[in-house]
Coordinates of C-alpha atoms in Angstrom, one line a residue:
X1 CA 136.2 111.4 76.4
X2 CA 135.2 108.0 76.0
X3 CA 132.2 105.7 78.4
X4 CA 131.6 102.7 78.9
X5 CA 128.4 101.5 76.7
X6 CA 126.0 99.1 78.5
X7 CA 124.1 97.6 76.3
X8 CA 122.4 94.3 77.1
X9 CA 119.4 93.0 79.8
X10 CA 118.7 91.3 82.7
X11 CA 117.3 87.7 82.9
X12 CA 116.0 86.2 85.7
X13 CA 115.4 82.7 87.3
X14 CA 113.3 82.2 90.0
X15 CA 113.7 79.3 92.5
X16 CA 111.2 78.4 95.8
X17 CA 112.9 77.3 98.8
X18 CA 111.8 76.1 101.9
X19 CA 113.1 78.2 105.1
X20 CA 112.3 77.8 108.7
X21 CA 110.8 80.8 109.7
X22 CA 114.1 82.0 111.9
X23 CA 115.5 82.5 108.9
X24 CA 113.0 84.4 107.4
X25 CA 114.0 88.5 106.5
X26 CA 112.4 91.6 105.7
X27 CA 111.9 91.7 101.8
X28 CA 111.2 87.6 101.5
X29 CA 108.3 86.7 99.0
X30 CA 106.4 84.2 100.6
X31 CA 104.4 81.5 98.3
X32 CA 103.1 78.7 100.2
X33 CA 103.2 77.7 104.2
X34 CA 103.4 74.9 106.3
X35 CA 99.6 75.2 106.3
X36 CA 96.3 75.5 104.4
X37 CA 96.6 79.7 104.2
X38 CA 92.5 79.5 105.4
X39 CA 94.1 78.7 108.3
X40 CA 95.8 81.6 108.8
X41 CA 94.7 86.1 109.0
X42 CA 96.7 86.3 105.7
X43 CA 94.0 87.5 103.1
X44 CA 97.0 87.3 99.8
X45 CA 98.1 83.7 99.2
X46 CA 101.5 84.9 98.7
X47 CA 103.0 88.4 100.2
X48 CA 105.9 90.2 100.7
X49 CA 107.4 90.0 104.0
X50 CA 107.7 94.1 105.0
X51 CA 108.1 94.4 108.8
X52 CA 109.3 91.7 111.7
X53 CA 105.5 92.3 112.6
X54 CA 104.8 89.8 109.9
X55 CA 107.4 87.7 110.5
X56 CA 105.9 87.5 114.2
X57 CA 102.9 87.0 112.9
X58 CA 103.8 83.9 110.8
X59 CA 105.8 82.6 113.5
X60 CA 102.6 82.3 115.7
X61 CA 100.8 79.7 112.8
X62 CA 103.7 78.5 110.9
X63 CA 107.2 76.2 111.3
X64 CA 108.3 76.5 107.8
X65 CA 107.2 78.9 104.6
X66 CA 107.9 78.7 101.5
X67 CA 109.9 81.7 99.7
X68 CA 110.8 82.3 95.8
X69 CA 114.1 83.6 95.3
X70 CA 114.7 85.7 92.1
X71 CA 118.1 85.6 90.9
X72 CA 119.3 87.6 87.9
X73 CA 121.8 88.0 85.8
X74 CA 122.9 90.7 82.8
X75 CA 123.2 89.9 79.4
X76 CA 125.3 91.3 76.7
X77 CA 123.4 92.3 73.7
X78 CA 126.3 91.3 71.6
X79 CA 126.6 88.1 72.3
X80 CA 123.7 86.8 73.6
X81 CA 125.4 85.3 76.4
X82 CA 125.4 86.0 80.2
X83 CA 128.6 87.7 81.9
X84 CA 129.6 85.6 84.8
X85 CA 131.4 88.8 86.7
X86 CA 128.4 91.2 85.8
X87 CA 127.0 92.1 89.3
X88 CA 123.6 91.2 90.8
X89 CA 121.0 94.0 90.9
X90 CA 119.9 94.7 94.2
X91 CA 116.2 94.6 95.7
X92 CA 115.1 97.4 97.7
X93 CA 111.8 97.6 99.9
X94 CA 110.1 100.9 101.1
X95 CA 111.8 101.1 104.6
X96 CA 109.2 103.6 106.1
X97 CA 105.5 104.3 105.3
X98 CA 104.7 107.0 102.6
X99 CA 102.9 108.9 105.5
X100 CA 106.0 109.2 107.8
X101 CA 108.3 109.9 105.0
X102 CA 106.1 113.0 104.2
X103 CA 106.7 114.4 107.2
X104 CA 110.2 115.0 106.0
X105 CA 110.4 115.0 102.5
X106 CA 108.4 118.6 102.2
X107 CA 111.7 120.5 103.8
X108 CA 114.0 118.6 101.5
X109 CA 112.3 118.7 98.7
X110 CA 112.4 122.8 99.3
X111 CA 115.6 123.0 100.2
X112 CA 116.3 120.7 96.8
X113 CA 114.7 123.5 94.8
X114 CA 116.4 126.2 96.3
X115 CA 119.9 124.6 95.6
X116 CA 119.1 123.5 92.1
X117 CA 118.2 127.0 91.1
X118 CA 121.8 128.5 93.0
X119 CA 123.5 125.7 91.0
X120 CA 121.8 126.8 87.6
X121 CA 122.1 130.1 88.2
X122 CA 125.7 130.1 89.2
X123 CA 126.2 127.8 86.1
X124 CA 124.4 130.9 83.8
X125 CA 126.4 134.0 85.5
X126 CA 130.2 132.0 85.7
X127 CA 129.9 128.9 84.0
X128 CA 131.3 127.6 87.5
X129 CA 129.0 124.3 88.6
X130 CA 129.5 123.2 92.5
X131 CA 129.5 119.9 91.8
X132 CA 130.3 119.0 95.4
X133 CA 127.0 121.0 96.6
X134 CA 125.0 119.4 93.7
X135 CA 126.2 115.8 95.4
X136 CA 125.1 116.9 98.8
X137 CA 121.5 117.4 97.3
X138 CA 121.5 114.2 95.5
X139 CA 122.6 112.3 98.6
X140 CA 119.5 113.8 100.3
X141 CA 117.3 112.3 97.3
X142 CA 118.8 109.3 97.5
X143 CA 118.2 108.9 101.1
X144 CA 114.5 109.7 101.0
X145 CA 113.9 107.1 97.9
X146 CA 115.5 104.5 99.7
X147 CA 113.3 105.1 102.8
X148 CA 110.4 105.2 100.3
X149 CA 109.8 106.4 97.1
X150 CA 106.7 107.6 96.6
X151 CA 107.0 110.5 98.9
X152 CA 109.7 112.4 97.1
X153 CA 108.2 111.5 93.5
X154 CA 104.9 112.8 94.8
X155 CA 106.7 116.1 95.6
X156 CA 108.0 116.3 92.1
X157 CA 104.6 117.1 91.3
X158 CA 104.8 120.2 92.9
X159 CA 105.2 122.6 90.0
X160 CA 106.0 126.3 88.7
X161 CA 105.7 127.4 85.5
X162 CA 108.2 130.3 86.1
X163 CA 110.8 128.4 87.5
X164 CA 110.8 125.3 84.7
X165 CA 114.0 124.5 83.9
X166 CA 115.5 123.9 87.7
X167 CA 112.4 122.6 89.0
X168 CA 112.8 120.2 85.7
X169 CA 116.2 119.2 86.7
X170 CA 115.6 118.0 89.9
X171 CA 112.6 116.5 89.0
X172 CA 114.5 114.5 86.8
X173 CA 117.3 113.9 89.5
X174 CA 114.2 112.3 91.6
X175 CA 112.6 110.4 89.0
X176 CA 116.2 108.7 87.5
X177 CA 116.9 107.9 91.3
X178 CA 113.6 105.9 91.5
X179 CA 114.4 104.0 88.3
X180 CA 117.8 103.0 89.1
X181 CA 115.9 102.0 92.6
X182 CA 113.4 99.4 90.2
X183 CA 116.3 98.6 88.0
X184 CA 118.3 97.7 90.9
X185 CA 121.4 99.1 90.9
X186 CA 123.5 99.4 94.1
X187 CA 123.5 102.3 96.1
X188 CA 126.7 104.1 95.1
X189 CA 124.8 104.2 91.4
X190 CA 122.0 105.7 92.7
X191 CA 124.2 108.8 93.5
X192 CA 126.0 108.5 90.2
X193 CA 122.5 108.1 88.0
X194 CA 120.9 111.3 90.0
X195 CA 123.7 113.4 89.3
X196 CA 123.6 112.9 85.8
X197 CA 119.7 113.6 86.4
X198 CA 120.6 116.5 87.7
X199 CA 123.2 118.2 85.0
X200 CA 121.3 117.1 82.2
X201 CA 120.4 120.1 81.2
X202 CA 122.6 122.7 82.3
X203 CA 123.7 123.5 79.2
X204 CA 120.6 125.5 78.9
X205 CA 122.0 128.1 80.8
X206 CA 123.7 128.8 78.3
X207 CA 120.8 129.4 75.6
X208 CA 119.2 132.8 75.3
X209 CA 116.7 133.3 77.7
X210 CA 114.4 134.5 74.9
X211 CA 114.5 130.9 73.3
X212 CA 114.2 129.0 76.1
X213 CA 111.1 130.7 77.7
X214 CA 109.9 131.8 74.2
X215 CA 106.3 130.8 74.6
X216 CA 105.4 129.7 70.4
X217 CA 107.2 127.5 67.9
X218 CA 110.8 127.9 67.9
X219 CA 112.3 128.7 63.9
X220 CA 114.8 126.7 62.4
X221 CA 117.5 128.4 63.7
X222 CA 116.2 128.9 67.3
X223 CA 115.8 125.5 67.2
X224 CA 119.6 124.7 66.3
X225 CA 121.0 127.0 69.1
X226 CA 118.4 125.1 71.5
X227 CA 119.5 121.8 70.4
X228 CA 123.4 123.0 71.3
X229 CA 122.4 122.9 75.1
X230 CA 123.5 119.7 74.9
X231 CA 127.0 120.3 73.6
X232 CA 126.9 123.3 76.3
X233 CA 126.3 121.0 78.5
X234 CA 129.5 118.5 77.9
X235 CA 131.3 121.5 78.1
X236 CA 130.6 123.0 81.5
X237 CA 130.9 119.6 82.9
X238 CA 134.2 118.9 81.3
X239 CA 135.6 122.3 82.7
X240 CA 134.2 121.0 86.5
X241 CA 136.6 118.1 86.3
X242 CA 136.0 114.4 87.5
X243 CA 133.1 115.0 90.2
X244 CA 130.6 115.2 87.3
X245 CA 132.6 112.2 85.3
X246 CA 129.3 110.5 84.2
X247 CA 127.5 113.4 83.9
X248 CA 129.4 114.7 81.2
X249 CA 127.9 112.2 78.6
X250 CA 124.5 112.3 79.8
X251 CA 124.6 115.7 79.4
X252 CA 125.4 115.6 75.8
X253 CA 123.9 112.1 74.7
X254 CA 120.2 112.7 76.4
X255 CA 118.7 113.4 73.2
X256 CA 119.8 110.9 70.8
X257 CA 117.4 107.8 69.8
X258 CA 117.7 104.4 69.7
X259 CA 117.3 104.8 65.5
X260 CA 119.6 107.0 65.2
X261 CA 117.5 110.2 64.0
X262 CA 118.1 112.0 67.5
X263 CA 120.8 114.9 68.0
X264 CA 123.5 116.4 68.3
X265 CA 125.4 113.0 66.6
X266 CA 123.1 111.0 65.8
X267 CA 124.2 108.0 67.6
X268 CA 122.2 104.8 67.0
X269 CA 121.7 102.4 70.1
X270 CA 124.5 100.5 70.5
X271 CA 126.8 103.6 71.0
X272 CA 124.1 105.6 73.6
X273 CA 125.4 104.8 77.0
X274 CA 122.4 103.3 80.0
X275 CA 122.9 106.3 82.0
X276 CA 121.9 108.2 78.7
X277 CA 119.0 105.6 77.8
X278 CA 117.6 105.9 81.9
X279 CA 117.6 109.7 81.2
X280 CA 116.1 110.2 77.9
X281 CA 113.1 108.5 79.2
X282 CA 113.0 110.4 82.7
X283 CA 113.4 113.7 80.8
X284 CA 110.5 113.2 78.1
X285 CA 108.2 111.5 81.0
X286 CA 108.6 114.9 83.3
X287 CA 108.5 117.2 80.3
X288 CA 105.6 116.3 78.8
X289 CA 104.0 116.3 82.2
X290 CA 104.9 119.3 82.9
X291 CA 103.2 122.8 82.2
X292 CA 105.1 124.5 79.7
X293 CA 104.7 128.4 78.5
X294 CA 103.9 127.3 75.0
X295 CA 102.0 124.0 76.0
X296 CA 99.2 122.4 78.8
X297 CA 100.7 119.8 80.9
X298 CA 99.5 115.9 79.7
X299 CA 98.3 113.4 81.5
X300 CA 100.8 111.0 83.5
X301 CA 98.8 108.1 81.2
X302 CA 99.1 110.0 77.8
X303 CA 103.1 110.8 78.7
X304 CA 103.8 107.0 79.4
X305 CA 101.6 106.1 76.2
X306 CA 103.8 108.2 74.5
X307 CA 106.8 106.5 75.7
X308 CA 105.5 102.7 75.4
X309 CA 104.7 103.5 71.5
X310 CA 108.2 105.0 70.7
X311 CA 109.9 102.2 72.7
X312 CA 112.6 100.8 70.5
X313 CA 112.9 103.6 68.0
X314 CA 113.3 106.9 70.4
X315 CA 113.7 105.0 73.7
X316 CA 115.4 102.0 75.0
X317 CA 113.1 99.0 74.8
X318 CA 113.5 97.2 77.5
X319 CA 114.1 100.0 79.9
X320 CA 111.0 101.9 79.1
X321 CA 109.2 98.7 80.2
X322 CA 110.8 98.7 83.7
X323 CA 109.9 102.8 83.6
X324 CA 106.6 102.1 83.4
X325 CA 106.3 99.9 86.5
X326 CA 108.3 102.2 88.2
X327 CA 105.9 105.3 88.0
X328 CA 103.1 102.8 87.9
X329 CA 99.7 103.2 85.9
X330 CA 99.1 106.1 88.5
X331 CA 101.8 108.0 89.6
X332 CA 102.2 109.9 93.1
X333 CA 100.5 113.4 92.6
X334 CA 98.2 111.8 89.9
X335 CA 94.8 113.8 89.5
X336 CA 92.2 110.7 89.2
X337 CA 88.8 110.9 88.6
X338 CA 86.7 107.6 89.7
X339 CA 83.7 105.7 88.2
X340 CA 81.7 106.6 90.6
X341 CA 82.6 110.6 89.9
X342 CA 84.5 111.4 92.5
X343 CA 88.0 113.7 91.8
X344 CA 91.1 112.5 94.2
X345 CA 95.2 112.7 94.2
X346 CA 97.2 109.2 94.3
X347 CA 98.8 109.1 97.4
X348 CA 100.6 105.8 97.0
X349 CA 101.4 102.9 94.6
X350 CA 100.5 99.5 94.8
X351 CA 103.8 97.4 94.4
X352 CA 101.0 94.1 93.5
X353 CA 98.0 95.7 92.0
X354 CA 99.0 98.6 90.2
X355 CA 95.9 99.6 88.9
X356 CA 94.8 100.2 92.4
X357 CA 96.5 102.6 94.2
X358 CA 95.7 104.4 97.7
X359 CA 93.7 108.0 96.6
X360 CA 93.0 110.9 99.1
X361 CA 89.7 112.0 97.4
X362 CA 89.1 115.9 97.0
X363 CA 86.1 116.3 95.3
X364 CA 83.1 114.6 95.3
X365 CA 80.8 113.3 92.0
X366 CA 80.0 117.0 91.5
X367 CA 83.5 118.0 91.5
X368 CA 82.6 120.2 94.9
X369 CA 85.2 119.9 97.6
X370 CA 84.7 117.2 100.1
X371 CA 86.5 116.8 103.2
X372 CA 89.8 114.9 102.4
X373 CA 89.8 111.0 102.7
X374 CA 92.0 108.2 102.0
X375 CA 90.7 104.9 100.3
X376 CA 92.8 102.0 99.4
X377 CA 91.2 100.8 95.8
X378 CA 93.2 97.7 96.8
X379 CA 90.4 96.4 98.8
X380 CA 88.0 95.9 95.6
X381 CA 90.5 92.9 94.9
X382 CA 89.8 91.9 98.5
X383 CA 85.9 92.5 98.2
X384 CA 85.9 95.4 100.5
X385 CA 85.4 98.1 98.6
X386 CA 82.6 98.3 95.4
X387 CA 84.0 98.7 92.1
X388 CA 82.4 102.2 91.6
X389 CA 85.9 103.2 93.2
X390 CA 88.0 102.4 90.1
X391 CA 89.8 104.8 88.2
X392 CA 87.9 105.9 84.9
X393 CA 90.2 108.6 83.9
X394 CA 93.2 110.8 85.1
X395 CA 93.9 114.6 84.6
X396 CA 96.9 117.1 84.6
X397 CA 97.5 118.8 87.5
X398 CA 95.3 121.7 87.9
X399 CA 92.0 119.9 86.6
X400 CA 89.2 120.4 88.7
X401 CA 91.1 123.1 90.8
X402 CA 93.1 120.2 92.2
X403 CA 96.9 121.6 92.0
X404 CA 99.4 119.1 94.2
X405 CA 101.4 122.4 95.1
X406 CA 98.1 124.0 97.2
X407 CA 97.3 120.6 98.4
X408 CA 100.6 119.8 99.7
X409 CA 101.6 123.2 100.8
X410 CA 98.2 123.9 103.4
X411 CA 98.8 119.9 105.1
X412 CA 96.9 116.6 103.9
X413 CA 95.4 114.8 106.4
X414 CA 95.5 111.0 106.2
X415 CA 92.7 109.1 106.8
X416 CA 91.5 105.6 106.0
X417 CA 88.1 105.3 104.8

């Protein structure tokens, strides 16, 4: 079966135009105004038009604005030269508020589980995959990451060690959804890149069950009949026929490297398809933050260090770049401990200042359990809030007897501090 290879990168050119403010939309970067911005409530000199409550707002102090439109285009690695017919990636905004999208996102995120394991499972016992339920569920992903993603990347937090491999899957399936959101790729993609999320691994229902939960070092040969999941894999999604089309060479190009030294053919970059590429970085990022029967979970930070340093030899250069501000410095469900002592979960990213995300803090400087509390580390940018709030250090899941699961399960309640 042969894919198409995309291989090649976006450049961008960025233009500032003046608009009357009827013609201003939801999404618009605004750079300058008709006025001095003193003049007007808005603290940032430059913002991001989210809600016709803005819009309003400028409207009551301003005629004209001043917006910067980002055009880009895709380059072929090849030739070095831009393709005229290539498509324009698309730019999404969060449509709801991380709170309100949590208020639906547990259920699907549950109901996600319980079909991913049903789909596995059905894969193990008849090598039959449902490939039309598998697209229902990755619909339902795709319509909570457009409404917002945080919400449903924060729920990919929520772990079990006993139930790895599905809960891995779908994670996956979340996490590629969100990338192809930052990368922007239209909407029908989205579906097509979280399917391949999905089935990336099911081959590994087809490995013993005492290699694949075998909690030491695998031998040589253990190794080799691990490393055949991904040939498995091709397999079972070649017998379910065109619904998993893309999906078939994910499943069995996921673990080869940019230099070649990956498996099972070791295939050097220019022949690994960008599905493949967005995968391989999805599926090392939520493995090694993961707990594992054979090893402790790492860090969000340490995973994407990881990543950054084998950029360009195990993972696709420029794409692990645009991972990393997808998942930002702090991911959703990130266990954080401040300067000032105190132990809290990220609740949110900060699209401008990602160093600064919103935290619902849990613990206080000694690591007892304080009523729950959100801050917004954004306002130390703004002067608000003293610096003592800054993020010193983060933690797997777990640390400090803070676990996302118990947390999520009993109710947050959100509260700005």
């Amino acid at each position: 079966m042969s894919s198409e290879i995309h291989s090649g990168h976006f450049v961008s050119n960025t233009e500032t135009k003046k608009l009357h403010i009827s013609e201003l939309q939801i999404g618009m970067w605004v750079s300058k105004l008709d006025r001095d911005w003193l003049e007007t409530p808005f603290l940032m000199q430059g913002f991001l038009v989210e809600s016709m409550e803005d819009i309003e707002t400028l409207a009551e102090f301003c005629e004209h604005v001043w917006v910067d439109v980002r055009e880009e285009q895709w380059v072929d690695n090849f030739s070095n030269k831009t393709l005229k017919n290539a498509p324009k990636r698309q730019r999404y905004i969060n449509k709801i508020p991380v709170r309100e999208e949590n208020q639906k996102v547990f259920g699907v995120y549950r109901e996600a589980r319980r079909i991913t394991k049903s789909l596995l499972d059905e894969a193990r016992l008849s090598s039959v995959i449902n490939t039309e339920q598998a697209k229902g569920l990755v619909n339902e992903c795709v319509d909570s990451i457009l409404r917002n993603a945080d919400a449903l990347m924060w729920m990919s937090k929520i772990r079990s060690q006993d139930e790895y491999t599905a809960e891995h899957c779908l994670n996956v399936c979340i996490l590629a959804i969100a990338f192809a959101r930052q990368l922007g790729y239209a909407e029908n993609e989205l579906h097509d890149i979280g399917m391949c999320g999905l089935l990336h691994d099911v081959g590994k229902m087809k490995v013993p069950l005492e290699i694949l939960n075998k909690p030491g070092r695998l031998t040589d040969e253990e190794l080799k009949i691990m490393q055949r999941h991904t040939t498995y894999g091709r397999n079972l999604l070649m017998s379910a026929g065109s619904g998993a089309a893309q999906a078939v060479d994910v499943a069995w190009s996921h673990h080869e490297r940019m230099d070649g030294k990956g498996y099972p053919r070791g295939l050097t970059d220019s022949k690994i398809g960008r599905y493949a590429r967005i995968i391989a970085i999805v599926d090392a990022f939520d493995a090694m933050t993961a707990h594992r029967v054979y090893k402790p979970a790492f860090p969000a930070t340490k995973a994407l260090k990881i990543i950054f340093h084998e950029r360009g030899t195990h993972y696709d250069k420029e794409l692990t770049e645009v991972f990393l501000k997808t998942v930002g410095l702090y991911p959703p469900g990130s266990v954080v401990e401040l300067v000032n002592g105190e132990i809290g979960l990220v609740v949110e990213t900060n699209q401008r200042y990602r160093q600064l995300p919103k935290v619902i803090i849990l613990r206080d400087a000694n690591k007892v359990p304080v009523k729950e509390k959100i801050i917004d580390l954004a306002l130390i940018e703004q002067g608000k809030l003293d610096k003592c709030f800054l993020i010193k250090d983060t933690h797997a899941d777990g640390a400090f007897n803070v676990s996302v699961r118990e947390y999520q399960e009993k109710g947050l309640m959100f509260r700005s501090r």
